[in-house]
PDB file of C-alpha atoms in Angstrom:
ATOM      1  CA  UNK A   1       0.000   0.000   0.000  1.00 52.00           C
ATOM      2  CA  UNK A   2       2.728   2.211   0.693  1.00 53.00           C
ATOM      3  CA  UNK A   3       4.738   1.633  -2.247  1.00 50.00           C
ATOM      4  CA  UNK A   4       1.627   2.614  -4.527  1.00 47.00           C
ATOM      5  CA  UNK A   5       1.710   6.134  -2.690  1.00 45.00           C
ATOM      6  CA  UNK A   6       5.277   6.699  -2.926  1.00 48.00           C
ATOM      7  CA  UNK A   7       4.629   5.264  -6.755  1.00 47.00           C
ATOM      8  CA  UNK A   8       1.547   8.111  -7.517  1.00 46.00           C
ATOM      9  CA  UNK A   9       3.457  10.426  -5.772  1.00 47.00           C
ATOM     10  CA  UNK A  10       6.553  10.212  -7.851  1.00 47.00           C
ATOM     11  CA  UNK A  11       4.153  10.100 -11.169  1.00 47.00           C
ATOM     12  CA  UNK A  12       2.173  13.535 -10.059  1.00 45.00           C
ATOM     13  CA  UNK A  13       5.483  14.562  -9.609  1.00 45.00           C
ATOM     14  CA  UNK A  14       6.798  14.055 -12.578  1.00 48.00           C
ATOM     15  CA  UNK A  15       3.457  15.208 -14.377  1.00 45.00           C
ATOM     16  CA  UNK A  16       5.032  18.768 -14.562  1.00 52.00           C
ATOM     17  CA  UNK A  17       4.895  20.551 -11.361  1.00 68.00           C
ATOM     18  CA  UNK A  18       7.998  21.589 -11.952  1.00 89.00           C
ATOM     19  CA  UNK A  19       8.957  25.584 -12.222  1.00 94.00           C
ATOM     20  CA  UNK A  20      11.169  27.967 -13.724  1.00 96.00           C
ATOM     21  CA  UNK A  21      12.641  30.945 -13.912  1.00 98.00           C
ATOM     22  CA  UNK A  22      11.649  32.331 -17.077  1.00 96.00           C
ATOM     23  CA  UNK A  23      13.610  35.832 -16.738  1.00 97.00           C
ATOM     24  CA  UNK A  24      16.444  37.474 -16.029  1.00 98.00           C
ATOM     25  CA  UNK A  25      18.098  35.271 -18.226  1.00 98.00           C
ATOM     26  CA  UNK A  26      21.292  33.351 -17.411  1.00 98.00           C
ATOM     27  CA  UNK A  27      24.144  35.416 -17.120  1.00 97.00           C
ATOM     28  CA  UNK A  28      22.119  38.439 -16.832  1.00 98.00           C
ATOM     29  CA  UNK A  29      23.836  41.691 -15.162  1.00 98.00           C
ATOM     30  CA  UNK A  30      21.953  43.233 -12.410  1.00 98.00           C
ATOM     31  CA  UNK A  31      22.911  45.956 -10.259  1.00 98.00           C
ATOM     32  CA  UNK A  32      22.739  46.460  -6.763  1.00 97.00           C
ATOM     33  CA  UNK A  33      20.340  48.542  -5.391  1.00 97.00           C
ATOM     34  CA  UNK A  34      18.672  48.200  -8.445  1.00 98.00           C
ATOM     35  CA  UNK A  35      14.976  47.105  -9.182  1.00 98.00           C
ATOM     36  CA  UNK A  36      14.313  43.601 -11.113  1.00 98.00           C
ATOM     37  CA  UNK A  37      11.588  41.553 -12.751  1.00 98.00           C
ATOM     38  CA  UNK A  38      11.608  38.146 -11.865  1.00 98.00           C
ATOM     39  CA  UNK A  39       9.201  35.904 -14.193  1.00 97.00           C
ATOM     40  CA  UNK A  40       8.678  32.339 -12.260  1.00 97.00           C
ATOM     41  CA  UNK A  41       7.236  29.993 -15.413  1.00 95.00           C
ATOM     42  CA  UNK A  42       5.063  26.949 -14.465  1.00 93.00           C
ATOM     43  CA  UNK A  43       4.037  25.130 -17.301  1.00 86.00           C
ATOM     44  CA  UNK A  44       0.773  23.269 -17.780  1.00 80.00           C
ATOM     45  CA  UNK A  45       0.235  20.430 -16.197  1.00 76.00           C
ATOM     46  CA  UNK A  46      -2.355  17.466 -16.668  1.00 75.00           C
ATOM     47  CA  UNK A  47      -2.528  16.747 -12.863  1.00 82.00           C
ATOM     48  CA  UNK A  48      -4.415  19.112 -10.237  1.00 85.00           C
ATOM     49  CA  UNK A  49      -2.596  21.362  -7.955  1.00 88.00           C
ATOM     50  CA  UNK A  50      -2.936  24.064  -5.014  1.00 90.00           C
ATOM     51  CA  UNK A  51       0.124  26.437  -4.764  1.00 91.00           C
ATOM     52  CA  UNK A  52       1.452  26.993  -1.011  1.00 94.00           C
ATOM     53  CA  UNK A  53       4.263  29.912  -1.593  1.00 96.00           C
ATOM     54  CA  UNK A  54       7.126  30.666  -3.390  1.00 98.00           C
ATOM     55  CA  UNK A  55      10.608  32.147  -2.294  1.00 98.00           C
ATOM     56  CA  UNK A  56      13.209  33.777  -4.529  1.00 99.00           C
ATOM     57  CA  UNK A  57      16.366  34.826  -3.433  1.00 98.00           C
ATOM     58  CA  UNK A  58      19.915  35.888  -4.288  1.00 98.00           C
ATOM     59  CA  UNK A  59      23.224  34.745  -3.299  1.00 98.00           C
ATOM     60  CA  UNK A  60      26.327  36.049  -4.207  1.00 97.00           C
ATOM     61  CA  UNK A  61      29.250  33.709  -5.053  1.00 96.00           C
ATOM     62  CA  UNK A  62      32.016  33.615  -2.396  1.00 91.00           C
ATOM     63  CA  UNK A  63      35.748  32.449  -3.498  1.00 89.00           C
ATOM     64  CA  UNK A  64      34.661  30.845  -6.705  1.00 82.00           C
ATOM     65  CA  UNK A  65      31.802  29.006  -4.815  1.00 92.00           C
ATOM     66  CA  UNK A  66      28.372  29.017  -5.515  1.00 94.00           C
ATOM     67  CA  UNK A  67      26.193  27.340  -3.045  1.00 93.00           C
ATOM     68  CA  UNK A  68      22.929  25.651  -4.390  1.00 93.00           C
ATOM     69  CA  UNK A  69      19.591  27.171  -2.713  1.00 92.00           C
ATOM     70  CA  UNK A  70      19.024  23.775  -1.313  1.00 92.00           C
ATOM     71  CA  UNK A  71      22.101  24.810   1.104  1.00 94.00           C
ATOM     72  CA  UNK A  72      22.090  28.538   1.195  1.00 94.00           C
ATOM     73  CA  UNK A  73      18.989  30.687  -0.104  1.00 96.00           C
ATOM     74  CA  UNK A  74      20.824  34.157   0.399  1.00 96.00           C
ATOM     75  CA  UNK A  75      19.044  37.238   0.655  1.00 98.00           C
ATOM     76  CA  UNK A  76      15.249  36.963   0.251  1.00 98.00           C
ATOM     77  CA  UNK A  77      13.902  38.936  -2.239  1.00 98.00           C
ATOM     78  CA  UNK A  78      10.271  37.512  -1.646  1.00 98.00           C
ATOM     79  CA  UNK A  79       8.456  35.459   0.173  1.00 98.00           C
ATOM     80  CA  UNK A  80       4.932  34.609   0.005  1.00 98.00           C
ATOM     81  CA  UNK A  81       1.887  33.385  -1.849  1.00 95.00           C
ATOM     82  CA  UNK A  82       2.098  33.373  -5.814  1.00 92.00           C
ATOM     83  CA  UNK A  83      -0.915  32.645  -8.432  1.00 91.00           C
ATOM     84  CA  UNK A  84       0.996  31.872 -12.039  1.00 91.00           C
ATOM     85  CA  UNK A  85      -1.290  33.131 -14.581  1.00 89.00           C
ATOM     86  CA  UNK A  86      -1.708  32.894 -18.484  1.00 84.00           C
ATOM     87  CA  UNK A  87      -1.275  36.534 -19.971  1.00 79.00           C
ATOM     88  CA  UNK A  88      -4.085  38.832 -20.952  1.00 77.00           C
ATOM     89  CA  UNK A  89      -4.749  38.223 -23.627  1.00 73.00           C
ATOM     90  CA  UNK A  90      -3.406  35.205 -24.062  1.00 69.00           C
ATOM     91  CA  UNK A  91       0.159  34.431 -25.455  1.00 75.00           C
ATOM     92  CA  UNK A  92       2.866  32.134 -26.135  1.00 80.00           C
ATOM     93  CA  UNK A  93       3.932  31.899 -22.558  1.00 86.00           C
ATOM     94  CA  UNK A  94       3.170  29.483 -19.883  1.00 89.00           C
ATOM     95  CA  UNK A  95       0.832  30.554 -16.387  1.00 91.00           C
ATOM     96  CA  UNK A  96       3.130  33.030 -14.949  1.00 93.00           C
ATOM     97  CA  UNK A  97       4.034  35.481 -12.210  1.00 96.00           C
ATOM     98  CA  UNK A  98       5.890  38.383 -12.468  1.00 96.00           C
ATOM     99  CA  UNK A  99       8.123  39.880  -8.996  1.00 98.00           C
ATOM    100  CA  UNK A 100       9.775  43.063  -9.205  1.00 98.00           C
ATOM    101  CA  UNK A 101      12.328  42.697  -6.110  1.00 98.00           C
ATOM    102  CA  UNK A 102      15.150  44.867  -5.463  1.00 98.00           C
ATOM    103  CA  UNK A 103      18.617  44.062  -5.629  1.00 98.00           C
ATOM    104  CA  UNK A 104      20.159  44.588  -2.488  1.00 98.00           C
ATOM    105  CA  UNK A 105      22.194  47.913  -2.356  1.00 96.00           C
ATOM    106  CA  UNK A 106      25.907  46.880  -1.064  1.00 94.00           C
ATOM    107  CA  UNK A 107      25.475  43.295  -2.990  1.00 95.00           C
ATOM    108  CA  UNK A 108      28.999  41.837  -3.730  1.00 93.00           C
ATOM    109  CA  UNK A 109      30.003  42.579  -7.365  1.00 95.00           C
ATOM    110  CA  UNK A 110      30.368  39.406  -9.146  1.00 97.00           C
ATOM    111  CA  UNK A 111      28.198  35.820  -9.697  1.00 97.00           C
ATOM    112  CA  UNK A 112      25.401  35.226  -7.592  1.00 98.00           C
ATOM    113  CA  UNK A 113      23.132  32.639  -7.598  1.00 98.00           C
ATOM    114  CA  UNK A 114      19.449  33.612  -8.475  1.00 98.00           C
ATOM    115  CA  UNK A 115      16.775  30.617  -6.897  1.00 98.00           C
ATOM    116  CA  UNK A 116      13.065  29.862  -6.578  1.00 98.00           C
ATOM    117  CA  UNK A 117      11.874  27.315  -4.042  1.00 97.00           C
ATOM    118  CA  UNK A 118       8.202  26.564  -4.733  1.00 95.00           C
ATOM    119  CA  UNK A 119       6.001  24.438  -2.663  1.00 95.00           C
ATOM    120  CA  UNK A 120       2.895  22.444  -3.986  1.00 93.00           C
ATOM    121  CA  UNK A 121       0.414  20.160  -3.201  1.00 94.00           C
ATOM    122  CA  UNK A 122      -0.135  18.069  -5.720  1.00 92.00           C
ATOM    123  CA  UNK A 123      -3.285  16.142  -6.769  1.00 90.00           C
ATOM    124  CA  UNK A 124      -6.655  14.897  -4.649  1.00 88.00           C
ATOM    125  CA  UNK A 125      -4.479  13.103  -1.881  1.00 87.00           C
ATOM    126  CA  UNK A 126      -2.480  15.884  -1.811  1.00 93.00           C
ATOM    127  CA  UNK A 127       1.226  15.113  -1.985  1.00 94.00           C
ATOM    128  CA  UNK A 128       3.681  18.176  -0.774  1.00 95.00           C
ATOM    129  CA  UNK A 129       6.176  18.628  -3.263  1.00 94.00           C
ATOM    130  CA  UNK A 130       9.227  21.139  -2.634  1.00 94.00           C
ATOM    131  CA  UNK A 131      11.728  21.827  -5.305  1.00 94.00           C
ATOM    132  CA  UNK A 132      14.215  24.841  -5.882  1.00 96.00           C
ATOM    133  CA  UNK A 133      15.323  26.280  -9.522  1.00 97.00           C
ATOM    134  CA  UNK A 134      18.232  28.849 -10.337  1.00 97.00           C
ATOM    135  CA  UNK A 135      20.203  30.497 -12.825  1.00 98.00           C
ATOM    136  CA  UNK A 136      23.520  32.336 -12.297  1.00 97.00           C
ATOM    137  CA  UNK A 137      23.185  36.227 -12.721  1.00 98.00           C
ATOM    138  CA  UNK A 138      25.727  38.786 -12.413  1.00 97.00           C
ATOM    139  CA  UNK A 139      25.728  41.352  -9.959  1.00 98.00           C
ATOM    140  CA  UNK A 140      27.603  44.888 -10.748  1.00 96.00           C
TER     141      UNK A 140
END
């Protein structure tokens, strides 16, 4: 019995909760002190879901490291509920959110490390699902 949940858990998973960030880009230069837009993509999905919240954060690359979010969120840029809706009117992209967050002032120039952590509950049962996303931006 507990094998088939663990086993419909990993397929709702799989079914496309999954996130991402669909700007800045990678490699993007942002400046501290500066404001952002953060787009957080989450693409359609044939399996039922009720968002919980959403985190994004930056942190800055120390000595050639970059710590995934998993370890080390950074500085919180937001935290709270999200809704990812399709545009009006509708376009090419996926239901979306948009976050302008500021860049905080005194940020260390360099790489940083740009994540969302997104928590879900996924179909009837539900199932909590937790999973964090990032790309690498640069900070000037």
């Amino acid at each position: 019995m507990r094998l088939a949940l663990v086993l419909a858990s990993l397929v709702a998973a799989a079914f496309g909760q999954s996130i991402e960030i669909g700007a800045p880009s990678p490699g993007t230069t942002v400046s501290a002190g500066s404001n952002i837009t953060i787009s957080v993509f989450k693409p359609n999905s044939l399996t039922g879901s009720t968002e919980v919240g959403l985190v994004l954060a930056l942190n800055p690359c120390r000595n050639n490291t970059c710590y995934a979010p998993t370890e080390v969120l950074g500085n919180v840029l937001y935290s709270g509920a999200w809704q990812p809706d399709y545009s009006q009117p509708a376009g090419a992209l996926p239901p979306h959110q948009n976050f302008t967050v500021q860049v905080p002032e005194g940020l260390e120039s360099g790489p940083a490390v740009l994540s969302a952590s997104h928590m879900v509950l996924i179909g009837a049962g539900p199932a909590p699902d937790m999973e964090c996303v990032n790309i690498t931006v640069n900070v000037a």
